[in-house]
Amino acid sequence: MSAGDARREPGTATIPAAMKADDAHLDRLEAEAIHVFREAAAQFRQPVLLYSIGKDSSVLLHLARKAFHPARIPFPLLHIDTGWKFREMYAFRDRVARELGLRLIVHVNEEGRARGINPLDHGAALHTEVMKTEALRQALALHGFDAAIGGARRDEERSRAKERVFSVRHAGQRWDPRRQRPEFWELLNGRLGPGETMRVFPLSDWTELDVWLYVRREGIEVVPLYFAKERPVVEHQGALIVLDDPRFADRFGPVRLERVRFRSLGCWPLSGAIRSDADTLDALIAEQFASRHSERQGRLIDHDEAASMERKKREGYF
Amino acid sequence: MSAVPASPPAPALPPLRLAIIGSVDDGKSTLLGRLLADCGLVPEDQWQALLAECRRRGLPEGEIEYAWLNDGLEAEREQGITIDVAWRYFRTARRVFIVADCPGHEQYTRNMASGLSRAELAVLLIDASRGVTRQTLRHLRIAALFGVPGVLLAVNKMDRVGFSRERFEELVAPLAALARELRIPRLEAIPIAAREGENLLRPSARLPWHGGPSLLAFLESYRVPPPAREAARLAVSLVLRAEPEFRGYAGTLAGGGIALGDEVVVLPSGQRSRVAEIRRGFAAVPRAGAGDAVVLRLADERDVGRGDVIAAARAPLAVADQFAAQLLWLDEEPLLPGRRYWLRLATLEVGAQVTEIRHRIEIESGQRLAARRLEAGEIAHLHLAADRPIPFAPFAEERPFGAFLLVDRERGATVAAGAIEYALRRATNVHWQPVALGAEARARIKGQRPRCLWFTGLPAAGKSTVADLLEQRLHALGYHTMLLDGDNLRHGLNRDLGFTPEDRVENIRRVAEVARLMCEAGLIVLVSLVSPYRADRAMARSLFRAGEFVEVFVDVPPEVAAARDPKGLYAKARAGLIPNFTGVNAPYEPPEAPEIRLPAAEEPPERLAERVLAYLLEGSPR
């Protein structure tokens, strides 16, 4: 029997019949994430929340507020800014920080900026290495953060599927996937050896669908780029790129208007949009159930080479 | 939820947390990959990437290596093994699954155990052609230790044994018996052929004798036995303060629900109060249930901190400091009784040591074997002593208060995961006999401050010579002293101990306890002991009050010590006549931050003794 034949058509088995259980499941995921936040706040000297403006960050921030309410979130937010985010993302970030009265640190790798590193001339790999991974290492060292709380989920990508909730980084923020600290039950060990720091992932057990169901249930605001709208797009390296600012406009082919949205947001030249009519949360969730593609398929940075996420993570990526 | 289209009504069971375990090459990653593929749950782009990888790596046309869907690390795909747990999340028409695909190699037992600890059902794979292996038994024992409430034996590769019913039954019977002996509440067995997709989604025509459900049907309908309901307990994670004068205790409720006005007791202190406010998220609520992350405010001012437990007063937790426990050792460095670790239980962390290994369990036979140390992957029953009484419950009754970790004090590494069985005796019955006179009073009459001067260094570094000179000087100045020499003590107090790492730990523990008693008596104690391991010196230090313990590192390069060799020991050790001789065939870990470092290769012992004396006289009462 050929293996391919045995596969059921996507969509036939994935219709959300288990919906009744979903609300209870979201309650459990929420409580577990709050536990992780509180343990991080209690165990680390100087934690920081990595805020990247996307849907996962919005959920992360909402959970952090719940975890410490009525007290304030006891750590600052850190945004690693590559200079290539969508304008809507910057506007959203600044408004959220202002409205919630949060301490937001924005860090740019100035040395990279001075060298003019950008995703179009230098490619996704180098741009990401310099403006994200290197920038994150700089920022953590500069402020002396001993723990960085991030919104990574295990269902995003297969090397992330291997992450612990409290994930030790060795000297230089390096991840050694062959020597991970074991983790048991809900007991989170935040002790650090010399030179070590911690990455903390409260959303480890959340799926993309859980995130959207939770966004809907809690009425969490997300960047409008997740919803379908007519946007100026170009075909670029097999992806649909939404032109967000005039930089390098001459590099791209003809621009046309299409109804698109994003499943995952990053730097605009590296984020592939999908054609979609889903302009409400309900429509988006319905589309999600029927999807045949993974969430990060639009991310150009993941496809540079086989196992590229793992390599980036070992270097200290988010 | 009516807004989502196309959601047919179905009996929705809660999500199921699964761990797929079993020996290497029994087909764990293949099973999960095939299951996901057959359910149509592999996203198109990941599927194409897999097909491309299969082509690139030269698999015959049409053959697919399903395991690569899960083996996410480069090394894993290169070596064709699973190193660490892969977590997968999927939903079928009937249920949501959270799956830990665990590694099978003995070397990665710690990772497998990490995946297993939170599982509600363990799917234990067995290769029908190869049969039960040592790892099969190890994994079953670990599942029992971690209190996994159900095990499904998936007897795989049935195609290789002609789908034989006899073979299936021959494999299942002894494991079912072992599961009963290990008190695993439920064990079922299903025959499958994962790579061929037999009996995964639908009953297989090639297994007509198997009357039971397909693997997926079993998983979709498996009901997790509910945990025993006790009364409410909240392990305090964090004390939250907010304006104006808000002071609340944040944690996750376990054991049962709580309501406003409920009487509670704070443990271990035993203070009572009532619940004045319950917050969940942004809202104040009248009650909350087990599993909820809440913030509690109490009606009375109480001293409550992280690690304390707020429990229903009608059924509080017990409090004790000595326990019988079972654990799985994880670290490459062996467990040694007497060495100090951090004990993590619920939200508290306290110093602790293993006082005695009762026995370790031989994986295959289950025999109880005597052990003086534990190596990675070994399971043992042992006695634990915490530095102070802590609230707990037997693991079998209330997992959140019976599950614990041991943590290495220097590296921060998690070195063991275990389960408390029972308290050895209630700490409330073990009182310190109060005495009117303290160490200070005893020291005052001698006109001195008690100290423990701990001389550490390689054999023949000159520890005893310097200690001896220093004691003479102190005596001449009118101080009350005592010299404890490691070699001399081995003729009496420690004559039953050898030089293995275990015995060295015990040797140091005894000497440190004696030195502590002498400090209590107001003396200045000089200890001369090789004490090669940092962890053991840290243990000794922890027995003393702040500033009382003075670590004196008698520092000579190994070649200088070997050249001096007044007793000819280095020569003997090099000739292989002395095993475990520090500096030759056993390690010495130099102190990182000793109070005093003596450059013993450069200066004569008299000068070195003067240096220590100067340190002592600085700020001394006389």
Tab-separated table of C-alpha atoms in Angstrom, chain B residues 411-601:
chain	number	residue	atom	x	y	z
B	411	ARG	CA	24.760	23.734	38.872
B	412	GLY	CA	21.041	24.208	39.454
B	413	ALA	CA	20.455	21.005	37.530
B	414	THR	CA	17.424	18.853	38.234
B	415	VAL	CA	19.044	15.623	39.389
B	416	ALA	CA	16.064	13.537	40.555
B	417	ALA	CA	12.307	13.307	40.338
B	418	GLY	CA	10.495	11.489	43.083
B	419	ALA	CA	7.389	10.659	45.014
B	420	ILE	CA	6.914	10.898	48.772
B	421	GLU	CA	5.480	7.686	50.170
B	422	TYR	CA	4.998	8.633	53.812
B	423	ALA	CA	6.532	10.654	56.621
B	424	LEU	CA	8.979	8.746	58.750
B	425	ARG	CA	7.709	10.478	61.838
B	426	ARG	CA	5.786	13.590	62.366
B	427	ALA	CA	8.094	16.518	62.851
B	428	THR	CA	5.661	17.940	65.374
B	429	ASN	CA	6.877	15.166	67.687
B	430	VAL	CA	10.548	15.860	67.160
B	431	HIS	CA	11.365	18.866	69.242
B	432	TRP	CA	14.676	20.470	69.773
B	433	GLN	CA	15.200	20.221	73.492
B	434	PRO	CA	15.397	23.896	74.454
B	435	VAL	CA	18.502	24.787	76.409
B	436	ALA	CA	18.956	27.992	78.369
B	437	LEU	CA	22.581	28.592	77.525
B	438	GLY	CA	23.491	29.317	73.914
B	439	ALA	CA	26.719	29.130	72.012
B	440	GLU	CA	27.275	32.829	72.552
B	441	ALA	CA	27.059	32.541	76.332
B	442	ARG	CA	29.504	29.661	76.318
B	443	ALA	CA	31.891	31.590	74.106
B	444	ARG	CA	31.551	34.794	76.110
B	445	ILE	CA	32.900	33.178	79.268
B	446	LYS	CA	35.934	32.157	77.234
B	447	GLY	CA	36.235	35.694	75.891
B	448	GLN	CA	36.218	34.569	72.258
B	449	ARG	CA	34.088	34.133	69.202
B	450	PRO	CA	33.525	30.500	68.141
B	451	ARG	CA	34.844	29.603	64.725
B	452	CYS	CA	35.303	26.614	62.513
B	453	LEU	CA	38.516	26.952	60.491
B	454	TRP	CA	38.193	24.420	57.704
B	455	PHE	CA	41.577	23.637	56.116
B	456	THR	CA	41.121	22.026	52.701
B	457	GLY	CA	43.697	21.119	50.073
B	458	LEU	CA	45.524	18.274	48.372
B	459	PRO	CA	47.212	15.563	50.442
B	460	ALA	CA	50.614	16.835	51.602
B	461	ALA	CA	49.666	20.464	50.923
B	462	GLY	CA	50.575	21.264	54.524
B	463	LYS	CA	47.113	21.550	56.080
B	464	SER	CA	47.908	19.733	59.304
B	465	THR	CA	51.255	21.492	59.731
B	466	VAL	CA	49.701	24.943	59.417
B	467	ALA	CA	46.707	24.003	61.599
B	468	ASP	CA	49.032	22.650	64.264
B	469	LEU	CA	51.199	25.812	64.291
B	470	LEU	CA	48.118	28.014	64.370
B	471	GLU	CA	46.603	26.135	67.279
B	472	GLN	CA	49.841	26.553	69.261
B	473	ARG	CA	49.801	30.300	68.569
B	474	LEU	CA	46.127	30.643	69.566
B	475	HIS	CA	46.708	28.615	72.722
B	476	ALA	CA	49.631	30.821	73.671
B	477	LEU	CA	47.364	33.852	73.256
B	478	GLY	CA	44.842	32.315	75.652
B	479	TYR	CA	42.188	31.052	73.250
B	480	HIS	CA	40.271	27.824	73.748
B	481	THR	CA	40.792	25.591	70.728
B	482	MET	CA	40.418	22.076	69.375
B	483	LEU	CA	42.137	20.507	66.393
B	484	LEU	CA	40.258	17.848	64.392
B	485	ASP	CA	42.644	16.103	62.068
B	486	GLY	CA	41.144	13.967	59.300
B	487	ASP	CA	43.815	11.285	59.538
B	488	ASN	CA	43.552	11.035	63.301
B	489	LEU	CA	39.758	10.817	63.268
B	490	ARG	CA	39.961	7.853	60.943
B	491	HIS	CA	41.510	5.880	63.802
B	492	GLY	CA	38.370	6.308	65.902
B	493	LEU	CA	35.133	8.077	64.990
B	494	ASN	CA	35.512	7.301	61.298
B	495	ARG	CA	37.394	4.025	61.360
B	496	ASP	CA	34.501	2.251	59.596
B	497	LEU	CA	34.828	4.509	56.533
B	498	GLY	CA	36.939	4.044	53.429
B	499	PHE	CA	37.825	6.438	50.616
B	500	THR	CA	35.044	5.931	48.098
B	501	PRO	CA	33.034	9.048	47.225
B	502	GLU	CA	30.153	7.794	49.440
B	503	ASP	CA	32.409	7.282	52.426
B	504	ARG	CA	34.111	10.632	51.927
B	505	VAL	CA	30.732	12.351	52.120
B	506	GLU	CA	29.892	10.549	55.350
B	507	ASN	CA	33.365	11.249	56.734
B	508	ILE	CA	32.900	14.961	56.119
B	509	ARG	CA	29.382	14.977	57.497
B	510	ARG	CA	30.563	13.455	60.781
B	511	VAL	CA	33.540	15.767	61.138
B	512	ALA	CA	31.349	18.789	60.327
B	513	GLU	CA	28.771	17.763	62.931
B	514	VAL	CA	31.465	17.299	65.581
B	515	ALA	CA	32.971	20.692	64.690
B	516	ARG	CA	29.537	22.269	64.956
B	517	LEU	CA	29.023	20.813	68.443
B	518	MET	CA	32.394	22.186	69.486
B	519	CYS	CA	31.477	25.611	68.143
B	520	GLU	CA	28.308	25.350	70.195
B	521	ALA	CA	30.599	24.742	73.139
B	522	GLY	CA	32.277	28.054	72.313
B	523	LEU	CA	35.528	26.686	70.932
B	524	ILE	CA	37.673	27.719	68.004
B	525	VAL	CA	37.814	24.500	66.003
B	526	LEU	CA	40.505	23.757	63.457
B	527	VAL	CA	39.576	21.052	60.951
B	528	SER	CA	42.249	19.589	58.714
B	529	LEU	CA	40.650	17.487	56.018
B	530	VAL	CA	41.338	16.992	52.298
B	531	SER	CA	37.553	17.385	51.644
B	532	PRO	CA	37.961	17.335	47.856
B	533	TYR	CA	34.364	18.070	46.789
B	534	ARG	CA	32.855	21.546	46.757
B	535	ALA	CA	29.373	20.212	47.444
B	536	ASP	CA	30.560	18.547	50.646
B	537	ARG	CA	32.312	21.653	51.909
B	538	ALA	CA	29.139	23.572	51.135
B	539	MET	CA	27.260	21.007	53.208
B	540	ALA	CA	29.681	21.531	56.110
B	541	ARG	CA	29.349	25.307	55.812
B	542	SER	CA	25.555	25.112	55.900
B	543	LEU	CA	25.678	23.703	59.448
B	544	PHE	CA	27.204	26.864	60.869
B	545	ARG	CA	25.954	30.351	61.604
B	546	ALA	CA	26.873	33.184	59.270
B	547	GLY	CA	30.546	34.119	59.621
B	548	GLU	CA	31.366	31.145	61.830
B	549	PHE	CA	32.718	28.900	59.075
B	550	VAL	CA	36.063	29.972	57.631
B	551	GLU	CA	37.236	28.024	54.608
B	552	VAL	CA	41.047	28.016	54.424
B	553	PHE	CA	42.362	26.802	51.110
B	554	VAL	CA	45.903	25.481	51.462
B	555	ASP	CA	46.873	25.956	47.856
B	556	VAL	CA	49.778	24.104	46.308
B	557	PRO	CA	50.179	22.935	42.731
B	558	PRO	CA	49.676	19.151	42.478
B	559	GLU	CA	53.278	18.592	41.408
B	560	VAL	CA	54.593	20.336	44.546
B	561	ALA	CA	52.399	18.220	46.802
B	562	ALA	CA	53.451	15.075	44.966
B	563	ALA	CA	57.122	16.034	45.271
B	564	ARG	CA	56.821	16.597	49.038
B	565	ASP	CA	54.921	13.365	49.675
B	566	PRO	CA	56.155	12.925	53.296
B	567	LYS	CA	54.221	9.684	53.800
B	568	GLY	CA	55.072	8.230	50.389
B	569	LEU	CA	51.379	8.111	49.508
B	570	TYR	CA	51.581	9.746	46.098
B	571	ALA	CA	54.206	7.222	45.053
B	572	LYS	CA	51.992	4.361	46.205
B	573	ALA	CA	48.934	5.804	44.489
B	574	ARG	CA	50.775	6.231	41.225
B	575	ALA	CA	51.873	2.637	41.503
B	576	GLY	CA	48.198	1.731	41.685
B	577	LEU	CA	48.379	0.643	45.321
B	578	ILE	CA	45.855	3.232	46.606
B	579	PRO	CA	42.564	3.606	44.745
B	580	ASN	CA	40.628	6.900	45.004
B	581	PHE	CA	43.683	8.915	46.044
B	582	THR	CA	42.913	12.610	45.676
B	583	GLY	CA	45.197	14.317	43.198
B	584	VAL	CA	46.204	11.066	41.476
B	585	ASN	CA	43.159	9.010	40.619
B	586	ALA	CA	40.377	10.994	42.334
B	587	PRO	CA	39.569	14.669	41.643
B	588	TYR	CA	40.116	17.703	43.862
B	589	GLU	CA	37.722	20.618	43.337
B	590	PRO	CA	39.431	23.805	44.549
B	591	PRO	CA	37.270	26.327	46.433
B	592	GLU	CA	35.886	29.141	44.311
B	593	ALA	CA	35.643	31.741	47.057
B	594	PRO	CA	37.456	30.621	50.208
B	595	GLU	CA	37.657	33.107	53.092
B	596	ILE	CA	41.440	32.607	53.093
B	597	ARG	CA	43.756	31.272	50.414
B	598	LEU	CA	47.222	30.274	51.600
B	599	PRO	CA	49.993	30.223	48.956
B	600	ALA	CA	51.590	27.170	50.529
B	601	ALA	CA	54.119	26.530	47.804
